């Protein structure tokens, strides 16, 4: 298959060898599971259980809270211990409502929805309903409810389902392992998704540094002519949705549009596996594979983790820390977020937990920009980080926006490369936040202005009406008086 | 800007590079040419080189203290050493000590710090200093000596060198013209290039550097080696060096073909004067050159053409410093017009229309 070049990009140390040869192992059931209601983009789920309720494995314990939302299911059987606010796996560490489940050790399945007998004759709606009810969200990290994306075929003309197995972030090997060990399940899930989307073609893109995954997937796909497995160049951020679509199709997604607008829908490989489970067995998304790695961890590993297990449980399973980590991260080192602590739970979009040493991070104090231009050369989005940063430093968000800061995908390539160690992507994220806040403020002021104007108009109209009524009354009275006078006038 | 510490923000990995490492690598690349020329021009050159580099570091420290910036951390980035080094390379090898010291003041206190220090200056500090010295002290800045290799017969000893550098006692009859200067003088006397070139050093000597010229610029071949080393280390790319040389060479070649009596050849322009030093080490200065590759090509080509124009038509035999400074002034506008096209947008910054996703 002919591939197309993508712009820029970097080649960081991949360090995948720490965990890439570790087969997926199941985490022993922890003493408690912590299931937050907000594990996805959109509205939080709504609780369906009460404290003290017994639950079975796979039972829905919180339902979808809106059009963009996803339900939560019990990852094992047990008892609802509490429904309370605890720290979320988010850099802020802010608390959010969480269902605490105490496993009973029996791991008994509850009643599951019937498998969809022949998914390839089922209609889009049936499959999407199952995917939605199974609480499946994008497992690559963005955690967007998958059923919504599977519905795109009814709105747009689609050609390709692109399965993202690039896994371009350093350290992460969970997708690699899932592809090696569950290739058939992924291919089946992908074919079901393609059917729901109504696309004739499935392309599975995997970075060439995962030859075994490419082999396994190619073998699994060999009996299906519509499925193609492609090895893509090792070039961060190849896994960025828009860039992967460009590499595969040569098409550039226009700004402010979705890849679906140019006929391509992208899903993560692990999401396809979850769809397979939901459709073929009625099993909801209650676990996921997480890579625990970094030089501060004693034994890096790929672990099948019930949703709600705490990060501390995973670290303990990996033999604890070899040294005190400098940073504890949710996700990959280039786009991941710091974890507020060890007590936060694993959620559906969490692909990696990295405990890194200072030497691995190699962040040094920032020095002055020397305009080396490397950030311009490597920006995969064709932006000019050096100039954007200069304006943001002066709080000039207007020019930063004109220079395209809102198009930045926060891949972190510029920061990784900068010889002055300037935290460029941090500047851009900050600017994006400020620009969004300013937009909101502007809209609010505009709204207030419109309401105030309407109010003034109303008051004026009321006054005018009143005056008119008064005048009319006066006129009437005058007319009446005149008439009376006329009457009284002696003829 | 007002936000919290960056310790806890992505990316949590970083390549092993720093401003200090970059500057250090450039210094390494300069060593062969410098060492050879210091050998060639002997003790006076070594003294001048030491004074110039030392003065730059001292002036930088003084400026940092005045500006209230961290002194040690910034001095450690070697940028002042590099400026001094490049300035020294562009001076007449036996120039007196105060040329080096004044040059350091011009470079650091005039061209660099008033703009805000490292990374902020618009003009190349070393070239500002060279031009300011050349205009202010035309005599001292144009006394060229023939090579007097260390320990060879007739070469000044250490104490003679002290007298030359610090006492201003130039021995008689050592001065010579640089090749560019020679050709230019002869032209003004009505002697055509074809004739004056006979007395110019042959091409091989010029390539090696065995000729009169500035302290560090005469050996085109060693400077080229340093430049290639920097390219291999990915400190610089080919864009600026190649376009500078292409500009000089093409202009020279075209006009030489038209009128060989008036115009020297493209090859002569390439190997004489500071073309190689300018192409690989001066024009490639990050701070004062464009950030995009396309911009760098335009910048380099502009430098090359200007070098040729100044050498050929202006009052000075050499044009690298002037050409680079003129192009430095254009960098902001070059940067503005050579911004890359953003992903998903056209050149004007508007989103690509649907159905035309293959720009």
PDB file of C-alpha atoms in Angstrom, chain B residues 50-179:
ATOM      1  CA  UNK B  50      43.050  35.552  23.562  1.00  0.00           C
ATOM      2  CA  UNK B  51      42.413  39.234  24.223  1.00  0.00           C
ATOM      3  CA  UNK B  52      39.306  39.317  22.021  1.00  0.00           C
ATOM      4  CA  UNK B  53      37.663  36.199  23.435  1.00  0.00           C
ATOM      5  CA  UNK B  54      38.567  37.192  26.994  1.00  0.00           C
ATOM      6  CA  UNK B  55      37.215  40.701  26.515  1.00  0.00           C
ATOM      7  CA  UNK B  56      33.919  39.358  25.181  1.00  0.00           C
ATOM      8  CA  UNK B  57      33.456  37.165  28.246  1.00  0.00           C
ATOM      9  CA  UNK B  58      34.300  40.053  30.596  1.00  0.00           C
ATOM     10  CA  UNK B  59      31.966  42.469  28.791  1.00  0.00           C
ATOM     11  CA  UNK B  60      29.210  39.853  28.775  1.00  0.00           C
ATOM     12  CA  UNK B  61      29.611  39.373  32.525  1.00  0.00           C
ATOM     13  CA  UNK B  62      29.457  43.128  33.053  1.00  0.00           C
ATOM     14  CA  UNK B  63      26.313  43.462  30.933  1.00  0.00           C
ATOM     15  CA  UNK B  64      24.632  40.573  32.748  1.00  0.00           C
ATOM     16  CA  UNK B  65      25.366  42.183  36.111  1.00  0.00           C
ATOM     17  CA  UNK B  66      23.987  45.525  34.900  1.00  0.00           C
ATOM     18  CA  UNK B  67      20.900  43.813  33.494  1.00  0.00           C
ATOM     19  CA  UNK B  68      20.376  41.887  36.716  1.00  0.00           C
ATOM     20  CA  UNK B  69      20.436  38.564  34.884  1.00  0.00           C
ATOM     21  CA  UNK B  70      22.009  35.378  36.250  1.00  0.00           C
ATOM     22  CA  UNK B  71      25.697  35.689  35.401  1.00  0.00           C
ATOM     23  CA  UNK B  72      27.064  32.198  35.808  1.00  0.00           C
ATOM     24  CA  UNK B  73      24.250  30.321  34.059  1.00  0.00           C
ATOM     25  CA  UNK B  74      24.357  32.619  31.039  1.00  0.00           C
ATOM     26  CA  UNK B  75      28.148  32.752  30.771  1.00  0.00           C
ATOM     27  CA  UNK B  76      28.109  28.976  30.804  1.00  0.00           C
ATOM     28  CA  UNK B  77      26.193  28.863  27.530  1.00  0.00           C
ATOM     29  CA  UNK B  78      29.434  29.807  25.689  1.00  0.00           C
ATOM     30  CA  UNK B  79      27.634  32.309  23.466  1.00  0.00           C
ATOM     31  CA  UNK B  80      29.992  35.140  24.439  1.00  0.00           C
ATOM     32  CA  UNK B  81      32.992  32.904  23.804  1.00  0.00           C
ATOM     33  CA  UNK B  82      31.614  32.099  20.373  1.00  0.00           C
ATOM     34  CA  UNK B  83      31.003  35.760  19.555  1.00  0.00           C
ATOM     35  CA  UNK B  84      34.542  36.650  20.623  1.00  0.00           C
ATOM     36  CA  UNK B  85      35.960  33.740  18.688  1.00  0.00           C
ATOM     37  CA  UNK B  86      34.162  34.674  15.468  1.00  0.00           C
ATOM     38  CA  UNK B  87      35.076  38.333  15.907  1.00  0.00           C
ATOM     39  CA  UNK B  88      38.729  37.430  16.403  1.00  0.00           C
ATOM     40  CA  UNK B  89      38.632  35.288  13.278  1.00  0.00           C
ATOM     41  CA  UNK B  90      37.511  38.289  11.271  1.00  0.00           C
ATOM     42  CA  UNK B  91      40.226  40.667  12.508  1.00  0.00           C
ATOM     43  CA  UNK B  92      43.606  41.353  10.891  1.00  0.00           C
ATOM     44  CA  UNK B  93      45.878  38.835  12.602  1.00  0.00           C
ATOM     45  CA  UNK B  94      48.370  41.326  13.943  1.00  0.00           C
ATOM     46  CA  UNK B  95      45.888  44.016  14.991  1.00  0.00           C
ATOM     47  CA  UNK B  96      46.621  45.767  18.309  1.00  0.00           C
ATOM     48  CA  UNK B  97      44.964  44.674  21.551  1.00  0.00           C
ATOM     49  CA  UNK B  98      42.536  47.596  21.736  1.00  0.00           C
ATOM     50  CA  UNK B  99      40.944  46.507  18.473  1.00  0.00           C
ATOM     51  CA  UNK B 100      39.953  43.267  20.178  1.00  0.00           C
ATOM     52  CA  UNK B 101      38.718  45.020  23.308  1.00  0.00           C
ATOM     53  CA  UNK B 102      36.738  47.667  21.427  1.00  0.00           C
ATOM     54  CA  UNK B 103      35.362  44.935  19.202  1.00  0.00           C
ATOM     55  CA  UNK B 104      34.148  43.055  22.277  1.00  0.00           C
ATOM     56  CA  UNK B 105      32.411  46.171  23.550  1.00  0.00           C
ATOM     57  CA  UNK B 106      30.790  46.785  20.161  1.00  0.00           C
ATOM     58  CA  UNK B 107      29.685  43.167  19.864  1.00  0.00           C
ATOM     59  CA  UNK B 108      28.367  42.483  23.345  1.00  0.00           C
ATOM     60  CA  UNK B 109      27.514  45.867  24.855  1.00  0.00           C
ATOM     61  CA  UNK B 110      26.210  47.446  21.656  1.00  0.00           C
ATOM     62  CA  UNK B 111      24.833  44.690  19.440  1.00  0.00           C
ATOM     63  CA  UNK B 112      23.697  42.056  21.923  1.00  0.00           C
ATOM     64  CA  UNK B 113      22.609  43.341  25.315  1.00  0.00           C
ATOM     65  CA  UNK B 114      20.654  46.491  24.425  1.00  0.00           C
ATOM     66  CA  UNK B 115      18.214  44.148  22.654  1.00  0.00           C
ATOM     67  CA  UNK B 116      17.853  41.904  25.688  1.00  0.00           C
ATOM     68  CA  UNK B 117      20.817  39.551  25.553  1.00  0.00           C
ATOM     69  CA  UNK B 118      21.059  36.086  24.051  1.00  0.00           C
ATOM     70  CA  UNK B 119      18.432  35.304  21.477  1.00  0.00           C
ATOM     71  CA  UNK B 120      17.110  38.861  21.284  1.00  0.00           C
ATOM     72  CA  UNK B 121      19.630  40.663  19.109  1.00  0.00           C
ATOM     73  CA  UNK B 122      18.660  41.510  15.550  1.00  0.00           C
ATOM     74  CA  UNK B 123      22.183  41.782  14.173  1.00  0.00           C
ATOM     75  CA  UNK B 124      25.064  39.356  14.345  1.00  0.00           C
ATOM     76  CA  UNK B 125      27.204  40.740  17.204  1.00  0.00           C
ATOM     77  CA  UNK B 126      30.552  39.724  15.739  1.00  0.00           C
ATOM     78  CA  UNK B 127      29.718  41.300  12.415  1.00  0.00           C
ATOM     79  CA  UNK B 128      28.430  44.513  14.018  1.00  0.00           C
ATOM     80  CA  UNK B 129      31.754  44.752  15.811  1.00  0.00           C
ATOM     81  CA  UNK B 130      33.760  44.067  12.686  1.00  0.00           C
ATOM     82  CA  UNK B 131      31.918  46.668  10.643  1.00  0.00           C
ATOM     83  CA  UNK B 132      32.044  49.259  13.423  1.00  0.00           C
ATOM     84  CA  UNK B 133      35.804  48.715  13.771  1.00  0.00           C
ATOM     85  CA  UNK B 134      36.341  48.808  10.036  1.00  0.00           C
ATOM     86  CA  UNK B 135      34.536  52.113   9.691  1.00  0.00           C
ATOM     87  CA  UNK B 136      36.072  53.666  12.801  1.00  0.00           C
ATOM     88  CA  UNK B 137      39.635  52.442  12.375  1.00  0.00           C
ATOM     89  CA  UNK B 138      40.118  51.749   8.679  1.00  0.00           C
ATOM     90  CA  UNK B 139      43.910  51.734   8.876  1.00  0.00           C
ATOM     91  CA  UNK B 140      44.320  49.347  11.791  1.00  0.00           C
ATOM     92  CA  UNK B 141      41.637  47.100  10.292  1.00  0.00           C
ATOM     93  CA  UNK B 142      43.309  46.721   6.917  1.00  0.00           C
ATOM     94  CA  UNK B 143      46.878  45.867   7.751  1.00  0.00           C
ATOM     95  CA  UNK B 144      47.296  42.346   6.486  1.00  0.00           C
ATOM     96  CA  UNK B 145      50.406  40.279   6.983  1.00  0.00           C
ATOM     97  CA  UNK B 146      51.714  37.372   4.993  1.00  0.00           C
ATOM     98  CA  UNK B 147      51.733  34.107   6.939  1.00  0.00           C
ATOM     99  CA  UNK B 148      54.640  33.882   9.380  1.00  0.00           C
ATOM    100  CA  UNK B 149      54.256  30.344  10.733  1.00  0.00           C
ATOM    101  CA  UNK B 150      55.227  29.840  14.356  1.00  0.00           C
ATOM    102  CA  UNK B 151      58.928  29.117  14.896  1.00  0.00           C
ATOM    103  CA  UNK B 152      59.729  29.743  11.226  1.00  0.00           C
ATOM    104  CA  UNK B 153      62.496  32.138  10.221  1.00  0.00           C
ATOM    105  CA  UNK B 154      61.280  35.719  10.456  1.00  0.00           C
ATOM    106  CA  UNK B 155      58.286  34.878  12.629  1.00  0.00           C
ATOM    107  CA  UNK B 156      57.974  37.139  15.674  1.00  0.00           C
ATOM    108  CA  UNK B 157      58.804  35.483  18.974  1.00  0.00           C
ATOM    109  CA  UNK B 158      56.622  35.772  22.059  1.00  0.00           C
ATOM    110  CA  UNK B 159      58.184  39.025  23.260  1.00  0.00           C
ATOM    111  CA  UNK B 160      58.151  40.531  19.769  1.00  0.00           C
ATOM    112  CA  UNK B 161      54.493  39.610  19.717  1.00  0.00           C
ATOM    113  CA  UNK B 162      53.860  41.464  22.985  1.00  0.00           C
ATOM    114  CA  UNK B 163      55.455  44.511  21.409  1.00  0.00           C
ATOM    115  CA  UNK B 164      53.284  44.141  18.306  1.00  0.00           C
ATOM    116  CA  UNK B 165      49.987  43.498  20.063  1.00  0.00           C
ATOM    117  CA  UNK B 166      50.346  45.663  23.143  1.00  0.00           C
ATOM    118  CA  UNK B 167      52.982  48.183  22.029  1.00  0.00           C
ATOM    119  CA  UNK B 168      51.742  48.818  18.538  1.00  0.00           C
ATOM    120  CA  UNK B 169      55.220  48.221  17.129  1.00  0.00           C
ATOM    121  CA  UNK B 170      54.515  46.664  13.755  1.00  0.00           C
ATOM    122  CA  UNK B 171      57.720  45.546  12.058  1.00  0.00           C
ATOM    123  CA  UNK B 172      58.206  47.168   8.663  1.00  0.00           C
ATOM    124  CA  UNK B 173      57.469  45.475   5.403  1.00  0.00           C
ATOM    125  CA  UNK B 174      55.267  42.688   6.603  1.00  0.00           C
ATOM    126  CA  UNK B 175      52.006  44.015   5.285  1.00  0.00           C
ATOM    127  CA  UNK B 176      50.488  42.558   2.186  1.00  0.00           C
ATOM    128  CA  UNK B 177      47.213  42.871   0.391  1.00  0.00           C
ATOM    129  CA  UNK B 178      44.525  40.274   0.641  1.00  0.00           C
ATOM    130  CA  UNK B 179      43.644  38.713  -2.682  1.00  0.00           C
TER     131      UNK B 179
END
